[in-house]
Amino acid sequence: MRTLRAWGMLMAMCVFAFALSGCGGGSLDGNVGDDTGPNPVSVPDTYSTQEVLEGSWSAINSLYEFEAAKFGFRLNSARLTFDYISLTQSVGEALVTSNHEWYADYTSGDKVFDLGVQDLGLSFDKEAGRMIHQEKDKWRCNVDTESGNKILMNITVSSDKIIRVNYQDVTPVLFNGERAEYNFTLNFRKEE
């Protein structure tokens, strides 16, 4: 009987330790973005989001730069395309294409290494995006790419021609076995 009680206590401690291990911040070993995100909300948007998002978008932040640990990034170009969008008031899906080009460098001591053009793992072609309505005019788009990346885009529809997209994640290995954690926001204009 004591053995059975000891095993029960051991199992309870294992379950408790497993539950605690899920808490805490992200690491550079995996993706930072939370795949599930908040519960969807059902509130009307200012615009017909489905009609607004459908089509191609180009980043308008021509001088955008950011740093992450030892890395520096300067935007060359970013484009998004949303096709076959199907939205309810709270959830939906879309076929998403994304192309990013960033000039990257790595600083170690007094040396700066030019890494050329990088996509930060944000380029993919016609992948399924799960859309979750966060607030009025705000949608979260989760994309699981064929290469195994989990892309998180928080989209704010500012007008029928402008959207703002926040990206949060960790790059693939860029230099010397190192990755960069990022959290940046770009403005996009709809292409005619």
mmCIF file of the C-alpha atoms, coordinates in Angstrom:
data_MODEL
# 
_entry.id   MODEL 
# 
loop_
_atom_site.group_PDB 
_atom_site.id 
_atom_site.type_symbol 
_atom_site.label_atom_id 
_atom_site.label_alt_id 
_atom_site.label_comp_id 
_atom_site.label_asym_id 
_atom_site.label_entity_id 
_atom_site.label_seq_id 
_atom_site.pdbx_PDB_ins_code 
_atom_site.Cartn_x 
_atom_site.Cartn_y 
_atom_site.Cartn_z 
_atom_site.occupancy 
_atom_site.B_iso_or_equiv 
_atom_site.pdbx_formal_charge 
_atom_site.auth_seq_id 
_atom_site.auth_comp_id 
_atom_site.auth_asym_id 
_atom_site.auth_atom_id 
_atom_site.pdbx_PDB_model_num 
ATOM 1   C CA . MET A 1 1   ? 0.000   0.000  0.000   1.00 0.00 ? 1   MET A CA 1 
ATOM 2   C CA . ARG A 1 2   ? 2.895   2.362  0.802   1.00 0.00 ? 2   ARG A CA 1 
ATOM 3   C CA . THR A 1 3   ? 4.384   1.732  -2.640  1.00 0.00 ? 3   THR A CA 1 
ATOM 4   C CA . LEU A 1 4   ? 1.108   2.672  -4.332  1.00 0.00 ? 4   LEU A CA 1 
ATOM 5   C CA . ARG A 1 5   ? 0.864   5.881  -2.264  1.00 0.00 ? 5   ARG A CA 1 
ATOM 6   C CA . ALA A 1 6   ? 4.505   6.769  -3.062  1.00 0.00 ? 6   ALA A CA 1 
ATOM 7   C CA . TRP A 1 7   ? 3.866   6.305  -6.791  1.00 0.00 ? 7   TRP A CA 1 
ATOM 8   C CA . GLY A 1 8   ? 0.773   8.485  -6.526  1.00 0.00 ? 8   GLY A CA 1 
ATOM 9   C CA . MET A 1 9   ? 2.781   11.253 -4.834  1.00 0.00 ? 9   MET A CA 1 
ATOM 10  C CA . LEU A 1 10  ? 5.523   10.958 -7.458  1.00 0.00 ? 10  LEU A CA 1 
ATOM 11  C CA . MET A 1 11  ? 3.002   11.241 -10.310 1.00 0.00 ? 11  MET A CA 1 
ATOM 12  C CA . ALA A 1 12  ? 1.362   14.294 -8.682  1.00 0.00 ? 12  ALA A CA 1 
ATOM 13  C CA . MET A 1 13  ? 4.770   15.997 -8.354  1.00 0.00 ? 13  MET A CA 1 
ATOM 14  C CA . CYS A 1 14  ? 5.579   15.223 -12.004 1.00 0.00 ? 14  CYS A CA 1 
ATOM 15  C CA . VAL A 1 15  ? 2.289   16.706 -13.191 1.00 0.00 ? 15  VAL A CA 1 
ATOM 16  C CA . PHE A 1 16  ? 2.879   19.814 -11.028 1.00 0.00 ? 16  PHE A CA 1 
ATOM 17  C CA . ALA A 1 17  ? 6.446   20.227 -12.361 1.00 0.00 ? 17  ALA A CA 1 
ATOM 18  C CA . PHE A 1 18  ? 5.224   19.785 -15.949 1.00 0.00 ? 18  PHE A CA 1 
ATOM 19  C CA . ALA A 1 19  ? 2.544   22.449 -15.457 1.00 0.00 ? 19  ALA A CA 1 
ATOM 20  C CA . LEU A 1 20  ? 5.098   24.893 -14.064 1.00 0.00 ? 20  LEU A CA 1 
ATOM 21  C CA . SER A 1 21  ? 7.528   24.263 -16.908 1.00 0.00 ? 21  SER A CA 1 
ATOM 22  C CA . GLY A 1 22  ? 5.049   25.827 -19.364 1.00 0.00 ? 22  GLY A CA 1 
ATOM 23  C CA . CYS A 1 23  ? 5.268   29.186 -17.592 1.00 0.00 ? 23  CYS A CA 1 
ATOM 24  C CA . GLY A 1 24  ? 7.859   31.813 -18.379 1.00 0.00 ? 24  GLY A CA 1 
ATOM 25  C CA . GLY A 1 25  ? 9.173   33.772 -21.315 1.00 0.00 ? 25  GLY A CA 1 
ATOM 26  C CA . GLY A 1 26  ? 10.303  32.702 -24.737 1.00 0.00 ? 26  GLY A CA 1 
ATOM 27  C CA . SER A 1 27  ? 13.755  31.486 -25.588 1.00 0.00 ? 27  SER A CA 1 
ATOM 28  C CA . LEU A 1 28  ? 15.893  31.560 -28.661 1.00 0.00 ? 28  LEU A CA 1 
ATOM 29  C CA . ASP A 1 29  ? 15.459  27.793 -29.010 1.00 0.00 ? 29  ASP A CA 1 
ATOM 30  C CA . GLY A 1 30  ? 11.977  28.072 -30.536 1.00 0.00 ? 30  GLY A CA 1 
ATOM 31  C CA . ASN A 1 31  ? 9.261   30.376 -31.682 1.00 0.00 ? 31  ASN A CA 1 
ATOM 32  C CA . VAL A 1 32  ? 8.185   33.176 -29.371 1.00 0.00 ? 32  VAL A CA 1 
ATOM 33  C CA . GLY A 1 33  ? 4.716   33.702 -30.854 1.00 0.00 ? 33  GLY A CA 1 
ATOM 34  C CA . ASP A 1 34  ? 1.842   32.102 -28.964 1.00 0.00 ? 34  ASP A CA 1 
ATOM 35  C CA . ASP A 1 35  ? 0.060   29.987 -31.552 1.00 0.00 ? 35  ASP A CA 1 
ATOM 36  C CA . THR A 1 36  ? -3.358  30.151 -29.962 1.00 0.00 ? 36  THR A CA 1 
ATOM 37  C CA . GLY A 1 37  ? -3.502  33.798 -28.921 1.00 0.00 ? 37  GLY A CA 1 
ATOM 38  C CA . PRO A 1 38  ? -6.474  35.400 -27.201 1.00 0.00 ? 38  PRO A CA 1 
ATOM 39  C CA . ASN A 1 39  ? -10.025 34.162 -27.496 1.00 0.00 ? 39  ASN A CA 1 
ATOM 40  C CA . PRO A 1 40  ? -11.711 35.523 -30.620 1.00 0.00 ? 40  PRO A CA 1 
ATOM 41  C CA . VAL A 1 41  ? -14.089 38.450 -30.214 1.00 0.00 ? 41  VAL A CA 1 
ATOM 42  C CA . SER A 1 42  ? -17.201 39.134 -32.235 1.00 0.00 ? 42  SER A CA 1 
ATOM 43  C CA . VAL A 1 43  ? -17.435 42.890 -32.742 1.00 0.00 ? 43  VAL A CA 1 
ATOM 44  C CA . PRO A 1 44  ? -18.052 44.709 -36.015 1.00 0.00 ? 44  PRO A CA 1 
ATOM 45  C CA . ASP A 1 45  ? -15.023 46.262 -37.722 1.00 0.00 ? 45  ASP A CA 1 
ATOM 46  C CA . THR A 1 46  ? -14.976 49.763 -39.183 1.00 0.00 ? 46  THR A CA 1 
ATOM 47  C CA . TYR A 1 47  ? -14.268 48.356 -42.658 1.00 0.00 ? 47  TYR A CA 1 
ATOM 48  C CA . SER A 1 48  ? -15.157 45.136 -44.449 1.00 0.00 ? 48  SER A CA 1 
ATOM 49  C CA . THR A 1 49  ? -11.902 43.460 -43.400 1.00 0.00 ? 49  THR A CA 1 
ATOM 50  C CA . GLN A 1 50  ? -12.311 40.611 -45.847 1.00 0.00 ? 50  GLN A CA 1 
ATOM 51  C CA . GLU A 1 51  ? -12.601 42.990 -48.816 1.00 0.00 ? 51  GLU A CA 1 
ATOM 52  C CA . VAL A 1 52  ? -9.880  45.323 -47.543 1.00 0.00 ? 52  VAL A CA 1 
ATOM 53  C CA . LEU A 1 53  ? -7.253  42.618 -46.930 1.00 0.00 ? 53  LEU A CA 1 
ATOM 54  C CA . GLU A 1 54  ? -7.813  40.778 -50.221 1.00 0.00 ? 54  GLU A CA 1 
ATOM 55  C CA . GLY A 1 55  ? -4.940  41.685 -52.559 1.00 0.00 ? 55  GLY A CA 1 
ATOM 56  C CA . SER A 1 56  ? -1.276  42.730 -52.375 1.00 0.00 ? 56  SER A CA 1 
ATOM 57  C CA . TRP A 1 57  ? 0.403   45.106 -49.919 1.00 0.00 ? 57  TRP A CA 1 
ATOM 58  C CA . SER A 1 58  ? 3.829   46.821 -49.882 1.00 0.00 ? 58  SER A CA 1 
ATOM 59  C CA . ALA A 1 59  ? 5.654   48.137 -46.811 1.00 0.00 ? 59  ALA A CA 1 
ATOM 60  C CA . ILE A 1 60  ? 5.897   51.937 -46.739 1.00 0.00 ? 60  ILE A CA 1 
ATOM 61  C CA . ASN A 1 61  ? 8.573   52.143 -43.995 1.00 0.00 ? 61  ASN A CA 1 
ATOM 62  C CA . SER A 1 62  ? 11.480  52.821 -46.355 1.00 0.00 ? 62  SER A CA 1 
ATOM 63  C CA . LEU A 1 63  ? 13.965  53.757 -43.595 1.00 0.00 ? 63  LEU A CA 1 
ATOM 64  C CA . TYR A 1 64  ? 12.892  51.229 -40.957 1.00 0.00 ? 64  TYR A CA 1 
ATOM 65  C CA . GLU A 1 65  ? 15.686  49.773 -38.797 1.00 0.00 ? 65  GLU A CA 1 
ATOM 66  C CA . PHE A 1 66  ? 15.835  47.759 -35.594 1.00 0.00 ? 66  PHE A CA 1 
ATOM 67  C CA . GLU A 1 67  ? 18.404  45.973 -33.459 1.00 0.00 ? 67  GLU A CA 1 
ATOM 68  C CA . ALA A 1 68  ? 18.199  42.627 -31.707 1.00 0.00 ? 68  ALA A CA 1 
ATOM 69  C CA . ALA A 1 69  ? 21.072  41.590 -29.438 1.00 0.00 ? 69  ALA A CA 1 
ATOM 70  C CA . LYS A 1 70  ? 24.227  41.734 -31.627 1.00 0.00 ? 70  LYS A CA 1 
ATOM 71  C CA . PHE A 1 71  ? 22.267  42.034 -34.875 1.00 0.00 ? 71  PHE A CA 1 
ATOM 72  C CA . GLY A 1 72  ? 21.210  45.120 -36.808 1.00 0.00 ? 72  GLY A CA 1 
ATOM 73  C CA . PHE A 1 73  ? 18.502  45.077 -39.484 1.00 0.00 ? 73  PHE A CA 1 
ATOM 74  C CA . ARG A 1 74  ? 17.480  47.636 -42.125 1.00 0.00 ? 74  ARG A CA 1 
ATOM 75  C CA . LEU A 1 75  ? 14.403  47.077 -44.274 1.00 0.00 ? 75  LEU A CA 1 
ATOM 76  C CA . ASN A 1 76  ? 14.927  46.708 -48.011 1.00 0.00 ? 76  ASN A CA 1 
ATOM 77  C CA . SER A 1 77  ? 11.385  45.598 -48.896 1.00 0.00 ? 77  SER A CA 1 
ATOM 78  C CA . ALA A 1 78  ? 8.394   43.702 -47.541 1.00 0.00 ? 78  ALA A CA 1 
ATOM 79  C CA . ARG A 1 79  ? 5.270   42.542 -49.353 1.00 0.00 ? 79  ARG A CA 1 
ATOM 80  C CA . LEU A 1 80  ? 2.155   40.668 -48.285 1.00 0.00 ? 80  LEU A CA 1 
ATOM 81  C CA . THR A 1 81  ? -0.617  39.099 -50.355 1.00 0.00 ? 81  THR A CA 1 
ATOM 82  C CA . PHE A 1 82  ? -3.922  37.818 -48.973 1.00 0.00 ? 82  PHE A CA 1 
ATOM 83  C CA . ASP A 1 83  ? -6.025  35.552 -51.202 1.00 0.00 ? 83  ASP A CA 1 
ATOM 84  C CA . TYR A 1 84  ? -9.156  33.483 -50.696 1.00 0.00 ? 84  TYR A CA 1 
ATOM 85  C CA . ILE A 1 85  ? -10.103 35.187 -47.448 1.00 0.00 ? 85  ILE A CA 1 
ATOM 86  C CA . SER A 1 86  ? -13.082 33.811 -45.553 1.00 0.00 ? 86  SER A CA 1 
ATOM 87  C CA . LEU A 1 87  ? -13.980 35.631 -42.307 1.00 0.00 ? 87  LEU A CA 1 
ATOM 88  C CA . THR A 1 88  ? -16.798 35.528 -39.829 1.00 0.00 ? 88  THR A CA 1 
ATOM 89  C CA . GLN A 1 89  ? -17.028 38.255 -37.182 1.00 0.00 ? 89  GLN A CA 1 
ATOM 90  C CA . SER A 1 90  ? -14.577 36.339 -34.964 1.00 0.00 ? 90  SER A CA 1 
ATOM 91  C CA . VAL A 1 91  ? -12.433 33.843 -36.944 1.00 0.00 ? 91  VAL A CA 1 
ATOM 92  C CA . GLY A 1 92  ? -11.449 32.961 -40.485 1.00 0.00 ? 92  GLY A CA 1 
ATOM 93  C CA . GLU A 1 93  ? -8.739  31.888 -42.848 1.00 0.00 ? 93  GLU A CA 1 
ATOM 94  C CA . ALA A 1 94  ? -6.736  33.231 -45.768 1.00 0.00 ? 94  ALA A CA 1 
ATOM 95  C CA . LEU A 1 95  ? -4.033  32.130 -48.168 1.00 0.00 ? 95  LEU A CA 1 
ATOM 96  C CA . VAL A 1 96  ? -0.998  34.304 -47.358 1.00 0.00 ? 96  VAL A CA 1 
ATOM 97  C CA . THR A 1 97  ? 2.189   35.051 -49.311 1.00 0.00 ? 97  THR A CA 1 
ATOM 98  C CA . SER A 1 98  ? 4.993   37.046 -47.684 1.00 0.00 ? 98  SER A CA 1 
ATOM 99  C CA . ASN A 1 99  ? 8.321   38.329 -49.003 1.00 0.00 ? 99  ASN A CA 1 
ATOM 100 C CA . HIS A 1 100 ? 10.825  40.133 -46.735 1.00 0.00 ? 100 HIS A CA 1 
ATOM 101 C CA . GLU A 1 101 ? 14.296  41.480 -47.498 1.00 0.00 ? 101 GLU A CA 1 
ATOM 102 C CA . TRP A 1 102 ? 16.404  42.949 -44.669 1.00 0.00 ? 102 TRP A CA 1 
ATOM 103 C CA . TYR A 1 103 ? 20.025  44.083 -44.814 1.00 0.00 ? 103 TYR A CA 1 
ATOM 104 C CA . ALA A 1 104 ? 21.617  42.471 -41.772 1.00 0.00 ? 104 ALA A CA 1 
ATOM 105 C CA . ASP A 1 105 ? 24.855  42.810 -39.853 1.00 0.00 ? 105 ASP A CA 1 
ATOM 106 C CA . TYR A 1 106 ? 26.379  41.219 -36.769 1.00 0.00 ? 106 TYR A CA 1 
ATOM 107 C CA . THR A 1 107 ? 28.626  43.041 -34.276 1.00 0.00 ? 107 THR A CA 1 
ATOM 108 C CA . SER A 1 108 ? 31.244  41.219 -32.212 1.00 0.00 ? 108 SER A CA 1 
ATOM 109 C CA . GLY A 1 109 ? 33.492  43.506 -30.190 1.00 0.00 ? 109 GLY A CA 1 
ATOM 110 C CA . ASP A 1 110 ? 34.832  46.092 -32.637 1.00 0.00 ? 110 ASP A CA 1 
ATOM 111 C CA . LYS A 1 111 ? 34.118  43.945 -35.724 1.00 0.00 ? 111 LYS A CA 1 
ATOM 112 C CA . VAL A 1 112 ? 30.979  44.257 -37.837 1.00 0.00 ? 112 VAL A CA 1 
ATOM 113 C CA . PHE A 1 113 ? 30.114  41.381 -40.183 1.00 0.00 ? 113 PHE A CA 1 
ATOM 114 C CA . ASP A 1 114 ? 27.898  42.122 -43.206 1.00 0.00 ? 114 ASP A CA 1 
ATOM 115 C CA . LEU A 1 115 ? 25.331  39.306 -43.501 1.00 0.00 ? 115 LEU A CA 1 
ATOM 116 C CA . GLY A 1 116 ? 23.809  40.580 -46.735 1.00 0.00 ? 116 GLY A CA 1 
ATOM 117 C CA . VAL A 1 117 ? 20.085  40.307 -47.376 1.00 0.00 ? 117 VAL A CA 1 
ATOM 118 C CA . GLN A 1 118 ? 18.095  38.085 -45.004 1.00 0.00 ? 118 GLN A CA 1 
ATOM 119 C CA . ASP A 1 119 ? 14.376  37.266 -44.864 1.00 0.00 ? 119 ASP A CA 1 
ATOM 120 C CA . LEU A 1 120 ? 14.259  36.606 -41.072 1.00 0.00 ? 120 LEU A CA 1 
ATOM 121 C CA . GLY A 1 121 ? 12.205  33.494 -41.824 1.00 0.00 ? 121 GLY A CA 1 
ATOM 122 C CA . LEU A 1 122 ? 9.309   35.711 -42.963 1.00 0.00 ? 122 LEU A CA 1 
ATOM 123 C CA . SER A 1 123 ? 9.203   34.724 -46.647 1.00 0.00 ? 123 SER A CA 1 
ATOM 124 C CA . PHE A 1 124 ? 6.747   32.042 -47.710 1.00 0.00 ? 124 PHE A CA 1 
ATOM 125 C CA . ASP A 1 125 ? 4.384   31.361 -50.591 1.00 0.00 ? 125 ASP A CA 1 
ATOM 126 C CA . LYS A 1 126 ? 0.638   30.648 -50.396 1.00 0.00 ? 126 LYS A CA 1 
ATOM 127 C CA . GLU A 1 127 ? 0.435   29.277 -46.864 1.00 0.00 ? 127 GLU A CA 1 
ATOM 128 C CA . ALA A 1 128 ? -2.793  28.895 -44.886 1.00 0.00 ? 128 ALA A CA 1 
ATOM 129 C CA . GLY A 1 129 ? -3.288  31.633 -42.298 1.00 0.00 ? 129 GLY A CA 1 
ATOM 130 C CA . ARG A 1 130 ? -5.685  31.266 -39.359 1.00 0.00 ? 130 ARG A CA 1 
ATOM 131 C CA . MET A 1 131 ? -7.358  34.593 -38.600 1.00 0.00 ? 131 MET A CA 1 
ATOM 132 C CA . ILE A 1 132 ? -8.541  35.460 -35.069 1.00 0.00 ? 132 ILE A CA 1 
ATOM 133 C CA . HIS A 1 133 ? -10.428 38.670 -34.326 1.00 0.00 ? 133 HIS A CA 1 
ATOM 134 C CA . GLN A 1 134 ? -8.737  40.383 -31.350 1.00 0.00 ? 134 GLN A CA 1 
ATOM 135 C CA . GLU A 1 135 ? -10.525 43.744 -31.133 1.00 0.00 ? 135 GLU A CA 1 
ATOM 136 C CA . LYS A 1 136 ? -12.304 46.152 -33.437 1.00 0.00 ? 136 LYS A CA 1 
ATOM 137 C CA . ASP A 1 137 ? -10.177 46.395 -36.643 1.00 0.00 ? 137 ASP A CA 1 
ATOM 138 C CA . LYS A 1 138 ? -7.494  44.091 -35.157 1.00 0.00 ? 138 LYS A CA 1 
ATOM 139 C CA . TRP A 1 139 ? -6.840  40.543 -36.320 1.00 0.00 ? 139 TRP A CA 1 
ATOM 140 C CA . ARG A 1 140 ? -4.180  37.997 -35.460 1.00 0.00 ? 140 ARG A CA 1 
ATOM 141 C CA . CYS A 1 141 ? -2.922  35.837 -38.338 1.00 0.00 ? 141 CYS A CA 1 
ATOM 142 C CA . ASN A 1 142 ? -1.084  32.608 -37.471 1.00 0.00 ? 142 ASN A CA 1 
ATOM 143 C CA . VAL A 1 143 ? 0.786   30.893 -40.319 1.00 0.00 ? 143 VAL A CA 1 
ATOM 144 C CA . ASP A 1 144 ? 2.510   27.520 -39.987 1.00 0.00 ? 144 ASP A CA 1 
ATOM 145 C CA . THR A 1 145 ? 4.864   27.298 -42.975 1.00 0.00 ? 145 THR A CA 1 
ATOM 146 C CA . GLU A 1 146 ? 5.961   24.124 -44.736 1.00 0.00 ? 146 GLU A CA 1 
ATOM 147 C CA . SER A 1 147 ? 9.509   24.787 -43.490 1.00 0.00 ? 147 SER A CA 1 
ATOM 148 C CA . GLY A 1 148 ? 8.255   24.548 -39.890 1.00 0.00 ? 148 GLY A CA 1 
ATOM 149 C CA . ASN A 1 149 ? 8.209   28.270 -39.034 1.00 0.00 ? 149 ASN A CA 1 
ATOM 150 C CA . LYS A 1 150 ? 5.294   29.600 -37.032 1.00 0.00 ? 150 LYS A CA 1 
ATOM 151 C CA . ILE A 1 151 ? 4.656   33.173 -38.141 1.00 0.00 ? 151 ILE A CA 1 
ATOM 152 C CA . LEU A 1 152 ? 2.627   35.562 -35.988 1.00 0.00 ? 152 LEU A CA 1 
ATOM 153 C CA . MET A 1 153 ? 1.193   38.727 -37.535 1.00 0.00 ? 153 MET A CA 1 
ATOM 154 C CA . ASN A 1 154 ? -0.962  41.114 -35.508 1.00 0.00 ? 154 ASN A CA 1 
ATOM 155 C CA . ILE A 1 155 ? -2.828  43.135 -38.152 1.00 0.00 ? 155 ILE A CA 1 
ATOM 156 C CA . THR A 1 156 ? -4.555  46.472 -37.557 1.00 0.00 ? 156 THR A CA 1 
ATOM 157 C CA . VAL A 1 157 ? -6.717  47.770 -40.395 1.00 0.00 ? 157 VAL A CA 1 
ATOM 158 C CA . SER A 1 158 ? -6.172  51.551 -40.313 1.00 0.00 ? 158 SER A CA 1 
ATOM 159 C CA . SER A 1 159 ? -8.094  52.382 -43.509 1.00 0.00 ? 159 SER A CA 1 
ATOM 160 C CA . ASP A 1 160 ? -9.176  50.676 -46.709 1.00 0.00 ? 160 ASP A CA 1 
ATOM 161 C CA . LYS A 1 161 ? -5.625  51.304 -48.062 1.00 0.00 ? 161 LYS A CA 1 
ATOM 162 C CA . ILE A 1 162 ? -3.352  51.057 -44.976 1.00 0.00 ? 162 ILE A CA 1 
ATOM 163 C CA . ILE A 1 163 ? -2.691  48.204 -42.535 1.00 0.00 ? 163 ILE A CA 1 
ATOM 164 C CA . ARG A 1 164 ? -0.198  47.969 -39.690 1.00 0.00 ? 164 ARG A CA 1 
ATOM 165 C CA . VAL A 1 165 ? 1.420   44.575 -39.030 1.00 0.00 ? 165 VAL A CA 1 
ATOM 166 C CA . ASN A 1 166 ? 3.307   43.645 -35.866 1.00 0.00 ? 166 ASN A CA 1 
ATOM 167 C CA . TYR A 1 167 ? 5.715   40.694 -36.168 1.00 0.00 ? 167 TYR A CA 1 
ATOM 168 C CA . GLN A 1 168 ? 7.014   38.758 -33.147 1.00 0.00 ? 168 GLN A CA 1 
ATOM 169 C CA . ASP A 1 169 ? 9.245   35.704 -33.297 1.00 0.00 ? 169 ASP A CA 1 
ATOM 170 C CA . VAL A 1 170 ? 12.824  34.448 -33.483 1.00 0.00 ? 170 VAL A CA 1 
ATOM 171 C CA . THR A 1 171 ? 14.862  34.334 -36.702 1.00 0.00 ? 171 THR A CA 1 
ATOM 172 C CA . PRO A 1 172 ? 16.451  31.178 -38.031 1.00 0.00 ? 172 PRO A CA 1 
ATOM 173 C CA . VAL A 1 173 ? 20.192  30.913 -37.305 1.00 0.00 ? 173 VAL A CA 1 
ATOM 174 C CA . LEU A 1 174 ? 21.789  33.959 -38.956 1.00 0.00 ? 174 LEU A CA 1 
ATOM 175 C CA . PHE A 1 175 ? 25.454  33.931 -37.952 1.00 0.00 ? 175 PHE A CA 1 
ATOM 176 C CA . ASN A 1 176 ? 27.818  31.915 -35.756 1.00 0.00 ? 176 ASN A CA 1 
ATOM 177 C CA . GLY A 1 177 ? 24.952  29.681 -34.557 1.00 0.00 ? 177 GLY A CA 1 
ATOM 178 C CA . GLU A 1 178 ? 23.009  32.688 -33.239 1.00 0.00 ? 178 GLU A CA 1 
ATOM 179 C CA . ARG A 1 179 ? 19.432  33.814 -33.766 1.00 0.00 ? 179 ARG A CA 1 
ATOM 180 C CA . ALA A 1 180 ? 17.740  37.139 -33.108 1.00 0.00 ? 180 ALA A CA 1 
ATOM 181 C CA . GLU A 1 181 ? 14.478  37.687 -31.256 1.00 0.00 ? 181 GLU A CA 1 
ATOM 182 C CA . TYR A 1 182 ? 12.382  40.402 -32.879 1.00 0.00 ? 182 TYR A CA 1 
ATOM 183 C CA . ASN A 1 183 ? 9.254   42.457 -32.266 1.00 0.00 ? 183 ASN A CA 1 
ATOM 184 C CA . PHE A 1 184 ? 8.657   45.153 -34.907 1.00 0.00 ? 184 PHE A CA 1 
ATOM 185 C CA . THR A 1 185 ? 5.753   46.848 -36.690 1.00 0.00 ? 185 THR A CA 1 
ATOM 186 C CA . LEU A 1 186 ? 5.521   47.819 -40.366 1.00 0.00 ? 186 LEU A CA 1 
ATOM 187 C CA . ASN A 1 187 ? 2.909   49.890 -42.193 1.00 0.00 ? 187 ASN A CA 1 
ATOM 188 C CA . PHE A 1 188 ? 1.673   48.526 -45.526 1.00 0.00 ? 188 PHE A CA 1 
ATOM 189 C CA . ARG A 1 189 ? -0.156  50.263 -48.384 1.00 0.00 ? 189 ARG A CA 1 
ATOM 190 C CA . LYS A 1 190 ? -2.495  48.359 -50.673 1.00 0.00 ? 190 LYS A CA 1 
ATOM 191 C CA . GLU A 1 191 ? -1.228  48.004 -54.234 1.00 0.00 ? 191 GLU A CA 1 
ATOM 192 C CA . GLU A 1 192 ? -3.512  49.109 -57.071 1.00 0.00 ? 192 GLU A CA 1 
# 
